[in-house]
mmCIF file of C-alpha atoms in Angstrom:
data_model
loop_
_atom_site.group_PDB
_atom_site.id
_atom_site.type_symbol
_atom_site.label_atom_id
_atom_site.label_comp_id
_atom_site.label_asym_id
_atom_site.label_seq_id
_atom_site.Cartn_x
_atom_site.Cartn_y
_atom_site.Cartn_z
ATOM 1 C CA MET A 1023 -2.258 67.597 -8.996
ATOM 2 C CA THR A 1024 -0.040 66.215 -6.363
ATOM 3 C CA HIS A 1025 3.569 66.849 -6.478
ATOM 4 C CA PRO A 1026 6.184 64.888 -4.356
ATOM 5 C CA GLN A 1027 8.778 67.678 -4.276
ATOM 6 C CA ASP A 1028 10.078 66.961 -0.939
ATOM 7 C CA ALA A 1029 9.574 63.158 -1.159
ATOM 8 C CA ALA A 1030 7.318 63.383 1.730
ATOM 9 C CA HIS A 1031 4.139 61.815 0.126
ATOM 10 C CA PRO A 1032 3.592 58.530 1.887
ATOM 11 C CA ALA A 1033 3.461 56.409 -1.317
ATOM 12 C CA LEU A 1034 7.148 57.655 -1.846
ATOM 13 C CA SER A 1035 8.530 57.124 1.431
ATOM 14 C CA PRO A 1036 11.797 55.220 1.508
ATOM 15 C CA ALA A 1037 10.365 52.486 4.135
ATOM 16 C CA LEU A 1038 7.287 51.686 2.239
ATOM 17 C CA ALA A 1039 8.877 51.754 -1.366
ATOM 18 C CA GLN A 1040 11.320 49.018 0.031
ATOM 19 C CA GLU A 1041 8.329 47.046 0.964
ATOM 20 C CA THR A 1042 6.928 46.860 -2.345
ATOM 21 C CA VAL A 1043 10.254 45.853 -4.337
ATOM 22 C CA ARG A 1044 10.292 42.198 -3.051
ATOM 23 C CA PRO A 1045 6.966 41.166 -4.539
ATOM 24 C CA ALA A 1046 7.884 43.036 -7.385
ATOM 25 C CA LEU A 1047 11.300 41.375 -7.740
ATOM 26 C CA THR A 1048 9.780 37.994 -7.658
ATOM 27 C CA LEU A 1049 7.254 38.567 -10.296
ATOM 28 C CA TYR A 1050 10.366 40.147 -12.426
ATOM 29 C CA LEU A 1051 12.328 36.898 -12.011
ATOM 30 C CA ASP A 1052 9.477 34.591 -12.679
ATOM 31 C CA VAL A 1053 8.405 36.382 -15.779
ATOM 32 C CA HIS A 1054 12.030 36.716 -17.017
ATOM 33 C CA ARG A 1055 12.458 33.089 -16.557
ATOM 34 C CA HIS A 1056 9.301 32.116 -18.220
ATOM 35 C CA PRO A 1057 9.012 34.626 -21.231
ATOM 36 C CA GLU A 1058 5.880 34.479 -23.581
ATOM 37 C CA THR A 1059 5.689 35.996 -27.077
ATOM 38 C CA SER A 1060 2.982 38.034 -28.767
ATOM 39 C CA GLY A 1061 -0.288 36.574 -28.515
ATOM 40 C CA ASP A 1062 0.904 33.523 -26.294
ATOM 41 C CA GLU A 1063 1.077 35.492 -22.844
ATOM 42 C CA ALA A 1064 -1.520 33.536 -20.884
ATOM 43 C CA ARG A 1065 0.918 32.446 -17.921
ATOM 44 C CA THR A 1066 2.293 36.114 -17.829
ATOM 45 C CA ALA A 1067 -1.225 37.704 -17.733
ATOM 46 C CA ALA A 1068 -2.212 35.426 -14.884
ATOM 47 C CA LEU A 1069 0.893 36.219 -12.733
ATOM 48 C CA PHE A 1070 0.236 40.055 -13.326
ATOM 49 C CA ALA A 1071 -3.420 39.742 -12.607
ATOM 50 C CA ASP A 1072 -2.742 37.762 -9.555
ATOM 51 C CA ARG A 1073 -0.149 40.293 -8.215
ATOM 52 C CA LEU A 1074 -2.895 43.262 -8.982
ATOM 53 C CA THR A 1075 -5.482 41.265 -7.124
ATOM 54 C CA ALA A 1076 -3.348 40.931 -4.143
ATOM 55 C CA ALA A 1077 -2.669 44.656 -4.003
ATOM 56 C CA GLY A 1078 -6.363 45.340 -3.736
ATOM 57 C CA LEU A 1079 -7.286 46.041 -7.395
ATOM 58 C CA ASP A 1080 -10.418 44.785 -9.152
ATOM 59 C CA VAL A 1081 -9.066 42.921 -12.067
ATOM 60 C CA THR A 1082 -10.503 41.967 -15.322
ATOM 61 C CA ARG A 1083 -8.725 39.533 -17.631
ATOM 62 C CA GLY A 1084 -8.942 38.623 -21.297
ATOM 63 C CA VAL A 1085 -9.307 42.197 -22.685
ATOM 64 C CA GLY A 1086 -8.111 42.322 -26.180
ATOM 65 C CA GLY A 1087 -6.601 38.709 -25.913
ATOM 66 C CA HIS A 1088 -4.441 38.234 -22.798
ATOM 67 C CA GLY A 1089 -4.963 41.792 -21.826
ATOM 68 C CA VAL A 1090 -5.182 42.598 -17.924
ATOM 69 C CA VAL A 1091 -6.951 45.484 -16.560
ATOM 70 C CA GLY A 1092 -6.554 46.338 -12.587
ATOM 71 C CA VAL A 1093 -8.881 49.131 -11.205
ATOM 72 C CA LEU A 1094 -8.515 51.049 -7.958
ATOM 73 C CA ARG A 1095 -11.268 53.305 -7.150
ATOM 74 C CA ASN A 1096 -10.678 56.099 -4.645
ATOM 75 C CA GLY A 1097 -13.327 58.756 -4.759
ATOM 76 C CA GLU A 1098 -13.819 61.549 -7.246
ATOM 77 C CA GLY A 1099 -10.908 62.493 -9.158
ATOM 78 C CA PRO A 1100 -8.930 62.136 -12.438
ATOM 79 C CA ARG A 1101 -8.777 58.532 -14.096
ATOM 80 C CA VAL A 1102 -5.035 57.731 -14.744
ATOM 81 C CA TYR A 1103 -4.055 54.645 -16.921
ATOM 82 C CA LEU A 1104 -0.480 53.097 -16.047
ATOM 83 C CA ARG A 1105 0.359 50.731 -19.026
ATOM 84 C CA ALA A 1106 2.872 48.029 -19.173
ATOM 85 C CA GLU A 1107 3.520 45.116 -21.769
ATOM 86 C CA LEU A 1108 2.997 41.168 -21.290
ATOM 87 C CA ASP A 1109 5.019 39.904 -24.343
ATOM 88 C CA ALA A 1110 8.653 38.832 -25.014
ATOM 89 C CA LEU A 1111 10.645 38.276 -28.172
ATOM 90 C CA PRO A 1112 11.248 35.021 -30.148
ATOM 91 C CA LEU A 1113 15.102 35.477 -29.122
ATOM 92 C CA GLN A 1114 17.307 32.923 -27.300
ATOM 93 C CA GLU A 1115 18.769 34.469 -24.356
ATOM 94 C CA ARG A 1116 22.527 34.414 -24.028
ATOM 95 C CA THR A 1117 23.158 36.794 -20.850
ATOM 96 C CA GLY A 1118 24.188 33.789 -18.451
ATOM 97 C CA LEU A 1119 22.261 35.006 -15.745
ATOM 98 C CA PRO A 1120 21.061 32.624 -13.127
ATOM 99 C CA TYR A 1121 17.419 33.254 -13.753
ATOM 100 C CA ALA A 1122 17.806 33.525 -17.731
ATOM 101 C CA SER A 1123 15.126 31.898 -19.900
ATOM 102 C CA THR A 1124 16.016 28.566 -21.241
ATOM 103 C CA GLY A 1125 13.443 28.360 -24.007
ATOM 104 C CA PRO A 1126 13.305 29.953 -27.464
ATOM 105 C CA ALA A 1127 11.802 33.442 -26.073
ATOM 106 C CA MET A 1128 13.531 36.313 -24.115
ATOM 107 C CA HIS A 1129 12.402 39.507 -22.425
ATOM 108 C CA ALA A 1130 15.223 41.403 -24.392
ATOM 109 C CA CYS A 1131 13.279 44.777 -24.105
ATOM 110 C CA GLY A 1132 12.416 45.151 -20.500
ATOM 111 C CA HIS A 1133 8.663 44.191 -20.572
ATOM 112 C CA ASP A 1134 9.132 42.190 -17.379
ATOM 113 C CA LEU A 1135 10.526 44.947 -15.590
ATOM 114 C CA HIS A 1136 7.818 47.487 -16.735
ATOM 115 C CA LEU A 1137 5.293 44.913 -15.455
ATOM 116 C CA ALA A 1138 6.884 44.223 -12.069
ATOM 117 C CA ALA A 1139 7.231 48.424 -11.936
ATOM 118 C CA ALA A 1140 3.650 48.550 -12.614
ATOM 119 C CA THR A 1141 2.473 46.157 -9.822
ATOM 120 C CA GLY A 1142 5.062 48.033 -7.386
ATOM 121 C CA ALA A 1143 3.297 51.417 -8.306
ATOM 122 C CA ALA A 1144 -0.167 49.891 -7.734
ATOM 123 C CA ASP A 1145 1.067 48.393 -4.458
ATOM 124 C CA LEU A 1146 2.257 51.927 -3.023
ATOM 125 C CA LEU A 1147 -0.789 53.623 -4.352
ATOM 126 C CA ALA A 1148 -3.182 51.206 -2.856
ATOM 127 C CA ARG A 1149 -1.536 51.360 0.521
ATOM 128 C CA THR A 1150 -1.856 55.131 0.688
ATOM 129 C CA THR A 1151 -5.310 55.773 -0.793
ATOM 130 C CA GLU A 1152 -6.214 58.364 2.154
ATOM 131 C CA HIS A 1153 -3.588 60.551 0.298
ATOM 132 C CA TRP A 1154 -4.599 61.057 -3.282
ATOM 133 C CA ARG A 1155 -8.090 60.926 -4.895
ATOM 134 C CA GLY A 1156 -9.218 59.463 -8.387
ATOM 135 C CA THR A 1157 -9.227 56.125 -10.266
ATOM 136 C CA LEU A 1158 -6.126 54.067 -10.863
ATOM 137 C CA VAL A 1159 -6.166 51.903 -13.907
ATOM 138 C CA VAL A 1160 -3.373 49.474 -14.657
ATOM 139 C CA VAL A 1161 -2.965 47.869 -17.964
ATOM 140 C CA GLY A 1162 -1.164 44.603 -18.745
ATOM 141 C CA GLN A 1163 -1.128 45.018 -22.754
ATOM 142 C CA PRO A 1164 -0.387 41.855 -24.882
ATOM 143 C CA ALA A 1165 1.307 41.916 -28.385
ATOM 144 C CA GLU A 1166 3.329 45.139 -28.287
ATOM 145 C CA GLU A 1167 6.040 43.611 -30.220
ATOM 146 C CA THR A 1168 3.771 43.122 -32.845
ATOM 147 C CA LEU A 1169 2.188 46.405 -32.564
ATOM 148 C CA THR A 1170 -1.191 44.874 -32.504
ATOM 149 C CA GLY A 1171 -1.950 44.856 -28.579
ATOM 150 C CA ALA A 1172 -3.074 48.278 -28.090
ATOM 151 C CA ARG A 1173 -5.432 48.290 -30.979
ATOM 152 C CA ALA A 1174 -7.060 44.875 -29.686
ATOM 153 C CA MET A 1175 -7.523 46.305 -26.428
ATOM 154 C CA LEU A 1176 -9.049 49.623 -27.581
ATOM 155 C CA ALA A 1177 -11.219 47.760 -29.858
ATOM 156 C CA ASP A 1178 -12.568 45.604 -27.200
ATOM 157 C CA GLY A 1179 -13.748 48.501 -25.276
ATOM 158 C CA LEU A 1180 -10.989 49.432 -22.944
ATOM 159 C CA TYR A 1181 -12.202 53.127 -22.405
ATOM 160 C CA GLU A 1182 -15.798 52.272 -22.794
ATOM 161 C CA ARG A 1183 -15.445 49.518 -19.907
ATOM 162 C CA PHE A 1184 -12.973 51.182 -17.773
ATOM 163 C CA GLY A 1185 -13.445 54.838 -18.389
ATOM 164 C CA ARG A 1186 -12.009 57.449 -20.453
ATOM 165 C CA PRO A 1187 -8.544 58.378 -18.957
ATOM 166 C CA GLY A 1188 -7.535 61.867 -17.791
ATOM 167 C CA ALA A 1189 -3.801 60.758 -18.771
ATOM 168 C CA VAL A 1190 -1.972 57.512 -19.535
ATOM 169 C CA LEU A 1191 1.447 56.864 -18.637
ATOM 170 C CA ALA A 1192 4.147 54.552 -19.513
ATOM 171 C CA GLN A 1193 7.892 54.141 -19.157
ATOM 172 C CA HIS A 1194 10.483 51.844 -21.112
ATOM 173 C CA ALA A 1195 13.817 50.353 -20.453
ATOM 174 C CA ALA A 1196 16.637 51.721 -22.228
ATOM 175 C CA PRO A 1197 20.546 51.071 -22.176
ATOM 176 C CA LEU A 1198 21.310 54.199 -19.863
ATOM 177 C CA PRO A 1199 22.663 53.939 -16.451
ATOM 178 C CA ALA A 1200 20.341 52.189 -13.986
ATOM 179 C CA GLY A 1201 17.951 54.718 -12.313
ATOM 180 C CA LEU A 1202 18.487 57.662 -14.777
ATOM 181 C CA ILE A 1203 15.060 59.167 -16.262
ATOM 182 C CA ALA A 1204 14.822 60.437 -19.797
ATOM 183 C CA HIS A 1205 12.093 62.474 -21.174
ATOM 184 C CA GLY A 1206 11.577 63.641 -24.833
ATOM 185 C CA GLY A 1207 11.438 67.189 -25.902
ATOM 186 C CA PRO A 1208 8.101 69.149 -26.023
ATOM 187 C CA HIS A 1209 7.973 69.260 -29.899
ATOM 188 C CA THR A 1210 9.958 66.194 -31.020
ATOM 189 C CA PRO A 1211 8.437 62.453 -31.028
ATOM 190 C CA VAL A 1212 9.645 60.226 -28.572
ATOM 191 C CA ALA A 1213 9.337 57.130 -30.666
ATOM 192 C CA ALA A 1214 8.938 56.622 -34.678
ATOM 193 C CA ALA A 1215 5.996 55.615 -36.639
ATOM 194 C CA SER A 1216 6.206 52.205 -37.720
ATOM 195 C CA ALA A 1217 4.756 49.555 -40.257
ATOM 196 C CA ALA A 1218 5.347 45.776 -40.734
ATOM 197 C CA LEU A 1219 4.445 44.072 -43.802
ATOM 198 C CA THR A 1220 4.722 40.655 -45.645
ATOM 199 C CA VAL A 1221 5.474 40.255 -49.345
ATOM 200 C CA LEU A 1222 4.540 37.026 -51.170
ATOM 201 C CA VAL A 1223 6.341 36.642 -54.211
ATOM 202 C CA HIS A 1224 4.887 34.125 -56.635
ATOM 203 C CA GLY A 1225 7.329 32.073 -58.894
ATOM 204 C CA ARG A 1226 6.910 28.923 -60.993
ATOM 205 C CA GLY A 1227 8.721 25.882 -59.073
ATOM 206 C CA GLY A 1228 10.472 23.332 -60.858
ATOM 207 C CA HIS A 1229 13.806 21.143 -61.153
ATOM 208 C CA ALA A 1230 17.240 23.058 -60.582
ATOM 209 C CA ALA A 1231 18.456 21.363 -63.695
ATOM 210 C CA THR A 1232 16.012 23.095 -65.971
ATOM 211 C CA PRO A 1233 15.914 26.602 -64.494
ATOM 212 C CA HIS A 1234 14.675 27.914 -67.894
ATOM 213 C CA LEU A 1235 11.345 26.284 -67.116
ATOM 214 C CA THR A 1236 10.833 27.843 -64.044
ATOM 215 C CA VAL A 1237 10.251 31.589 -62.599
ATOM 216 C CA ASP A 1238 12.696 31.762 -59.736
ATOM 217 C CA PRO A 1239 10.974 33.726 -56.713
ATOM 218 C CA VAL A 1240 14.333 33.731 -54.965
ATOM 219 C CA VAL A 1241 15.993 35.711 -57.430
ATOM 220 C CA THR A 1242 13.095 37.837 -57.438
ATOM 221 C CA ALA A 1243 13.075 38.274 -53.805
ATOM 222 C CA ALA A 1244 16.721 38.904 -54.072
ATOM 223 C CA ALA A 1245 16.354 41.895 -56.522
ATOM 224 C CA VAL A 1246 13.491 43.306 -54.547
ATOM 225 C CA ILE A 1247 15.833 43.558 -51.363
ATOM 226 C CA GLY A 1248 18.658 45.293 -53.171
ATOM 227 C CA ARG A 1249 16.334 47.716 -54.730
ATOM 228 C CA LEU A 1250 14.366 48.390 -51.472
ATOM 229 C CA GLN A 1251 17.678 49.822 -50.075
ATOM 230 C CA THR A 1252 17.230 52.863 -52.555
ATOM 231 C CA VAL A 1253 13.921 53.790 -50.650
ATOM 232 C CA VAL A 1254 16.242 55.105 -47.822
ATOM 233 C CA ALA A 1255 19.306 56.025 -49.990
ATOM 234 C CA ARG A 1256 17.682 57.874 -52.869
ATOM 235 C CA GLU A 1257 13.957 58.321 -52.046
ATOM 236 C CA ALA A 1258 14.097 59.993 -48.640
ATOM 237 C CA ALA A 1259 15.644 63.346 -47.933
ATOM 238 C CA PRO A 1260 19.156 63.133 -46.158
ATOM 239 C CA ALA A 1261 17.491 65.081 -43.131
ATOM 240 C CA GLU A 1262 14.494 62.479 -42.814
ATOM 241 C CA GLN A 1263 14.971 59.553 -40.470
ATOM 242 C CA LEU A 1264 13.855 56.384 -42.073
ATOM 243 C CA THR A 1265 14.918 52.922 -41.756
ATOM 244 C CA LEU A 1266 13.758 49.789 -43.905
ATOM 245 C CA THR A 1267 14.877 46.256 -42.826
ATOM 246 C CA VAL A 1268 13.969 42.910 -44.451
ATOM 247 C CA GLY A 1269 13.868 40.964 -41.356
ATOM 248 C CA THR A 1270 12.711 37.519 -42.716
ATOM 249 C CA LEU A 1271 13.111 35.647 -45.981
ATOM 250 C CA ARG A 1272 11.557 32.296 -46.410
ATOM 251 C CA ALA A 1273 11.755 30.256 -49.664
ATOM 252 C CA GLY A 1274 12.393 26.613 -50.736
ATOM 253 C CA THR A 1275 12.801 23.005 -49.243
ATOM 254 C CA ALA A 1276 15.785 21.706 -51.144
ATOM 255 C CA VAL A 1277 18.752 22.850 -52.970
ATOM 256 C CA ASN A 1278 17.612 20.868 -56.170
ATOM 257 C CA VAL A 1279 13.960 22.516 -56.388
ATOM 258 C CA VAL A 1280 13.276 25.855 -57.359
ATOM 259 C CA PRO A 1281 10.373 26.777 -54.980
ATOM 260 C CA ASP A 1282 6.882 28.509 -56.053
ATOM 261 C CA THR A 1283 7.092 31.194 -53.612
ATOM 262 C CA ALA A 1284 9.286 33.369 -51.510
ATOM 263 C CA GLU A 1285 8.094 35.432 -48.521
ATOM 264 C CA LEU A 1286 9.537 38.609 -47.350
ATOM 265 C CA GLY A 1287 9.100 40.267 -44.146
ATOM 266 C CA ILE A 1288 9.445 43.983 -43.978
ATOM 267 C CA GLY A 1289 9.903 46.616 -41.261
ATOM 268 C CA LEU A 1290 9.773 50.544 -41.904
ATOM 269 C CA ARG A 1291 10.376 53.212 -39.414
ATOM 270 C CA ALA A 1292 10.272 56.949 -39.586
ATOM 271 C CA LEU A 1293 9.885 60.115 -37.510
ATOM 272 C CA THR A 1294 6.897 61.625 -39.432
ATOM 273 C CA ASP A 1295 3.658 59.669 -40.400
ATOM 274 C CA ASP A 1296 4.200 61.398 -43.947
ATOM 275 C CA THR A 1297 7.727 59.798 -44.399
ATOM 276 C CA LEU A 1298 6.292 56.353 -43.678
ATOM 277 C CA ASP A 1299 3.355 56.871 -46.049
ATOM 278 C CA ARG A 1300 5.718 57.729 -48.989
ATOM 279 C CA ALA A 1301 8.191 54.765 -47.951
ATOM 280 C CA LEU A 1302 5.299 52.196 -48.120
ATOM 281 C CA ALA A 1303 4.335 53.404 -51.459
ATOM 282 C CA ALA A 1304 7.735 53.002 -52.711
ATOM 283 C CA VAL A 1305 7.973 49.767 -51.359
ATOM 284 C CA GLU A 1306 4.747 48.720 -53.016
ATOM 285 C CA ARG A 1307 6.093 50.110 -56.407
ATOM 286 C CA ILE A 1308 9.259 48.460 -56.320
ATOM 287 C CA VAL A 1309 7.711 45.092 -55.313
ATOM 288 C CA ARG A 1310 5.464 44.941 -58.049
ATOM 289 C CA ALA A 1311 8.043 46.436 -60.746
ATOM 290 C CA GLU A 1312 10.378 43.649 -60.087
ATOM 291 C CA CYS A 1313 7.861 40.879 -60.074
ATOM 292 C CA ALA A 1314 6.748 42.095 -63.330
ATOM 293 C CA ALA A 1315 10.277 42.249 -64.638
ATOM 294 C CA SER A 1316 10.797 38.702 -63.579
ATOM 295 C CA ALA A 1317 7.828 37.764 -65.402
ATOM 296 C CA CYS A 1318 5.980 36.255 -62.122
ATOM 297 C CA PRO A 1319 2.853 34.333 -63.111
ATOM 298 C CA ARG A 1320 0.772 36.091 -60.341
ATOM 299 C CA ASP A 1321 1.116 39.547 -58.841
ATOM 300 C CA PRO A 1322 2.702 39.784 -55.550
ATOM 301 C CA ASP A 1323 0.544 39.658 -52.395
ATOM 302 C CA LEU A 1324 1.474 42.751 -49.790
ATOM 303 C CA THR A 1325 -0.094 42.525 -46.590
ATOM 304 C CA LEU A 1326 0.237 45.300 -43.815
ATOM 305 C CA LEU A 1327 0.517 43.192 -40.620
ATOM 306 C CA SER A 1328 0.646 46.221 -38.204
ATOM 307 C CA ARG A 1329 1.147 50.024 -38.307
ATOM 308 C CA SER A 1330 1.687 52.558 -35.495
ATOM 309 C CA PRO A 1331 1.969 56.329 -35.489
ATOM 310 C CA ALA A 1332 4.858 58.169 -34.048
ATOM 311 C CA LEU A 1333 4.640 58.926 -30.489
ATOM 312 C CA HIS A 1334 4.125 62.550 -29.438
ATOM 313 C CA CYS A 1335 3.754 63.108 -25.550
ATOM 314 C CA ASP A 1336 1.509 65.927 -24.267
ATOM 315 C CA PRO A 1337 3.960 68.992 -23.614
ATOM 316 C CA ALA A 1338 2.308 70.061 -20.396
ATOM 317 C CA ALA A 1339 1.634 66.685 -18.850
ATOM 318 C CA THR A 1340 5.131 65.701 -19.700
ATOM 319 C CA GLU A 1341 6.818 68.825 -18.291
ATOM 320 C CA ALA A 1342 4.766 68.419 -15.009
ATOM 321 C CA VAL A 1343 5.804 64.651 -14.761
ATOM 322 C CA ARG A 1344 9.495 65.762 -15.409
ATOM 323 C CA ALA A 1345 9.194 68.244 -12.515
ATOM 324 C CA ALA A 1346 8.012 65.556 -10.435
ATOM 325 C CA HIS A 1347 10.829 63.023 -11.264
ATOM 326 C CA THR A 1348 13.374 66.007 -10.807
ATOM 327 C CA ALA A 1349 11.990 66.751 -7.258
ATOM 328 C CA LEU A 1350 12.272 63.299 -6.311
ATOM 329 C CA TYR A 1351 15.654 62.124 -7.837
ATOM 330 C CA GLY A 1352 17.396 65.489 -8.440
ATOM 331 C CA ARG A 1353 18.484 67.050 -11.628
ATOM 332 C CA GLU A 1354 21.571 64.878 -12.180
ATOM 333 C CA ARG A 1355 19.126 61.684 -12.790
ATOM 334 C CA VAL A 1356 16.650 63.405 -15.193
ATOM 335 C CA THR A 1357 17.902 63.878 -18.743
ATOM 336 C CA VAL A 1358 16.714 64.551 -22.153
ATOM 337 C CA TRP A 1359 15.799 61.621 -24.654
ATOM 338 C CA PRO A 1360 16.433 62.449 -28.217
ATOM 339 C CA PRO A 1361 13.894 61.439 -31.076
ATOM 340 C CA SER A 1362 14.169 57.631 -31.505
ATOM 341 C CA LEU A 1363 13.436 55.019 -34.162
ATOM 342 C CA ALA A 1364 12.312 52.651 -31.743
ATOM 343 C CA ALA A 1365 8.480 52.064 -32.203
ATOM 344 C CA GLU A 1366 5.631 51.599 -30.041
ATOM 345 C CA ASP A 1367 1.809 51.108 -30.226
ATOM 346 C CA PHE A 1368 1.492 53.376 -27.116
ATOM 347 C CA PRO A 1369 0.398 56.279 -29.285
ATOM 348 C CA LEU A 1370 -2.876 54.667 -29.894
ATOM 349 C CA TYR A 1371 -4.041 55.428 -26.254
ATOM 350 C CA GLY A 1372 -4.073 59.096 -27.066
ATOM 351 C CA ASP A 1373 -5.309 60.835 -29.990
ATOM 352 C CA ALA A 1374 -3.926 58.501 -32.515
ATOM 353 C CA GLY A 1375 -6.616 55.987 -31.370
ATOM 354 C CA ARG A 1376 -9.434 58.199 -32.054
ATOM 355 C CA ASP A 1377 -10.859 55.937 -34.654
ATOM 356 C CA LEU A 1378 -11.393 53.269 -32.156
ATOM 357 C CA HIS A 1379 -12.626 55.335 -29.010
ATOM 358 C CA GLY A 1380 -13.995 58.431 -30.956
ATOM 359 C CA GLU A 1381 -12.603 61.070 -28.549
ATOM 360 C CA THR A 1382 -9.310 63.313 -28.737
ATOM 361 C CA GLY A 1383 -7.404 65.270 -26.053
ATOM 362 C CA ILE A 1384 -6.043 62.311 -23.870
ATOM 363 C CA PRO A 1385 -2.558 63.268 -22.607
ATOM 364 C CA LEU A 1386 0.217 60.657 -22.946
ATOM 365 C CA VAL A 1387 3.390 60.821 -20.928
ATOM 366 C CA TYR A 1388 6.246 58.292 -21.798
ATOM 367 C CA TRP A 1389 9.806 58.351 -20.467
ATOM 368 C CA MET A 1390 12.642 56.050 -20.885
ATOM 369 C CA LEU A 1391 14.376 54.177 -17.513
ATOM 370 C CA GLY A 1392 18.159 53.326 -17.348
ATOM 371 C CA THR A 1393 18.696 49.740 -16.982
ATOM 372 C CA THR A 1394 22.651 49.613 -17.134
ATOM 373 C CA SER A 1395 24.574 48.927 -13.779
ATOM 374 C CA PRO A 1396 26.899 51.672 -12.627
ATOM 375 C CA ARG A 1397 29.775 49.289 -12.719
ATOM 376 C CA GLN A 1398 29.238 48.312 -16.423
ATOM 377 C CA TRP A 1399 28.512 51.933 -17.577
ATOM 378 C CA ALA A 1400 31.688 52.908 -16.012
ATOM 379 C CA ALA A 1401 33.645 50.160 -17.311
ATOM 380 C CA THR A 1402 32.640 51.076 -21.017
ATOM 381 C CA GLY A 1403 32.131 54.478 -20.709
ATOM 382 C CA GLY A 1404 28.340 53.773 -21.799
ATOM 383 C CA ARG A 1405 29.817 52.099 -25.147
ATOM 384 C CA ASP A 1406 29.115 48.681 -25.998
ATOM 385 C CA ILE A 1407 26.342 48.157 -23.835
ATOM 386 C CA PRO A 1408 24.085 45.459 -25.208
ATOM 387 C CA PRO A 1409 21.100 47.332 -26.360
ATOM 388 C CA ASN A 1410 17.219 46.280 -26.242
ATOM 389 C CA HIS A 1411 16.685 43.356 -28.370
ATOM 390 C CA SER A 1412 20.004 41.719 -27.891
ATOM 391 C CA PRO A 1413 20.340 38.296 -26.565
ATOM 392 C CA HIS A 1414 22.681 39.881 -24.143
ATOM 393 C CA PHE A 1415 20.270 42.638 -22.710
ATOM 394 C CA ALA A 1416 20.407 42.564 -18.984
ATOM 395 C CA PRO A 1417 18.977 45.102 -16.834
ATOM 396 C CA ALA A 1418 20.507 45.711 -13.436
ATOM 397 C CA VAL A 1419 17.264 44.897 -11.840
ATOM 398 C CA ARG A 1420 18.045 45.486 -8.241
ATOM 399 C CA THR A 1421 19.062 49.187 -9.288
ATOM 400 C CA ALA A 1422 16.510 49.603 -11.960
ATOM 401 C CA LEU A 1423 13.621 48.211 -10.390
ATOM 402 C CA PRO A 1424 13.272 50.513 -7.166
ATOM 403 C CA ALA A 1425 13.665 53.527 -9.520
ATOM 404 C CA ALA A 1426 10.921 52.091 -12.040
ATOM 405 C CA ILE A 1427 8.419 51.818 -9.128
ATOM 406 C CA THR A 1428 8.827 55.072 -7.603
ATOM 407 C CA ALA A 1429 9.077 56.828 -11.157
ATOM 408 C CA LEU A 1430 5.939 55.499 -12.040
ATOM 409 C CA THR A 1431 4.357 56.290 -8.729
ATOM 410 C CA ALA A 1432 5.493 59.806 -8.801
ATOM 411 C CA ALA A 1433 4.103 60.256 -12.425
ATOM 412 C CA ALA A 1434 0.753 58.780 -11.203
ATOM 413 C CA LEU A 1435 0.596 61.009 -8.109
ATOM 414 C CA ASP A 1436 1.363 64.051 -10.228
ATOM 415 C CA ARG A 1437 -1.940 63.279 -12.571
ATOM 416 C CA LEU A 1438 -4.121 62.066 -9.494
ATOM 417 C CA ALA A 1439 -5.866 64.472 -7.214
ATOM 418 C CA GLY A 1440 -4.315 65.218 -3.727
ATOM 419 C CA THR A 1441 -5.839 65.597 -0.497
ATOM 420 C CA GLY A 1442 -3.403 68.442 0.782
ATOM 421 C CA GLU A 1443 -1.265 66.222 2.373
ATOM 422 C CA GLY A 1444 2.337 65.253 1.297
ATOM 423 C CA GLY A 1445 1.821 67.447 -1.735
ATOM 424 C CA ARG A 1446 -0.620 70.165 -3.172
ATOM 425 C CA ALA A 1447 -3.567 69.662 -5.301
#
């Protein structure tokens, strides 16, 4: 594998890296200004595909929905995938930035930064093909926020059509100082296992003046919400990390009408799949019991919308990429990321997706990338920084984007075969 210890690899030369920042920044600003939510990323996908095509990649569109795959073949050698996400969140932006989204969606999780960095890395590697060997595959994945896009791309034959990877790499924006890189530990998950489900409670509607003739699903839903808090408080061990959030509750159309149904949207996250299994079982038990206690005329409908396992990165590949980042940036800019209850469908690209692609042993490497401006970090001491999914989330893009491009490029070079120039094989 190649290692840019002395930053001598041509793809990491400061002058060349600077040339790739401008088109990547243009893409970032456009995508940030015009975000699209999960499943609706047609325009974003087209912009991403066009940029990869301009860099010289062979691009396929419409993989697993709006997914984009760009391939750069450069002789015999490893096949390395770089993955970025296309979708934004259904959130009204409140950053006040001149390029802020004005619609009902917002890139509040940094996916625009990930996309721009992936095109920048592809550009750098395409310009320096004489110094590495292998196949680069750049993936623009739809529907990450709903944890459905990776599965859809794999089910659409991602690995069968574009080759089984020797490694899959990704990075994610985080409220750390801009340019800081954080890798997970060798024996702990980087991100949590997660599940999302809906619960439809069936009542019997009627007039608010005759509540005794109804079965109020709103009251039942309220009881469910209150009791669900015991899943974390009383059914999980204190040492277990588990969250349960009722993120949506929809019921009724008027204050003088008892509705027929109430719908809950529930999200769970845990650091182990076993903990998540037990929590899901507890949710179903509680929902059914509360509906029975309310004499609901029908059993509730529980629908699992998505599920993703915990993200465990390959220890050896992660250590090698960490070393490449340390050599490039210095030890002061590379740190450790503790286990997080943030969730991803990225694990499906590795062994967790073996039910879809039938093979195991695909190394995953995933790191966090700081996005907070040095001035803001110094002013707050790292406290009260708007986190991901906040309407005030605002990466310091002019600092974060160059680092995002070179971090992804250095990691790709570490997994690709060298030619003996500017690194070692």
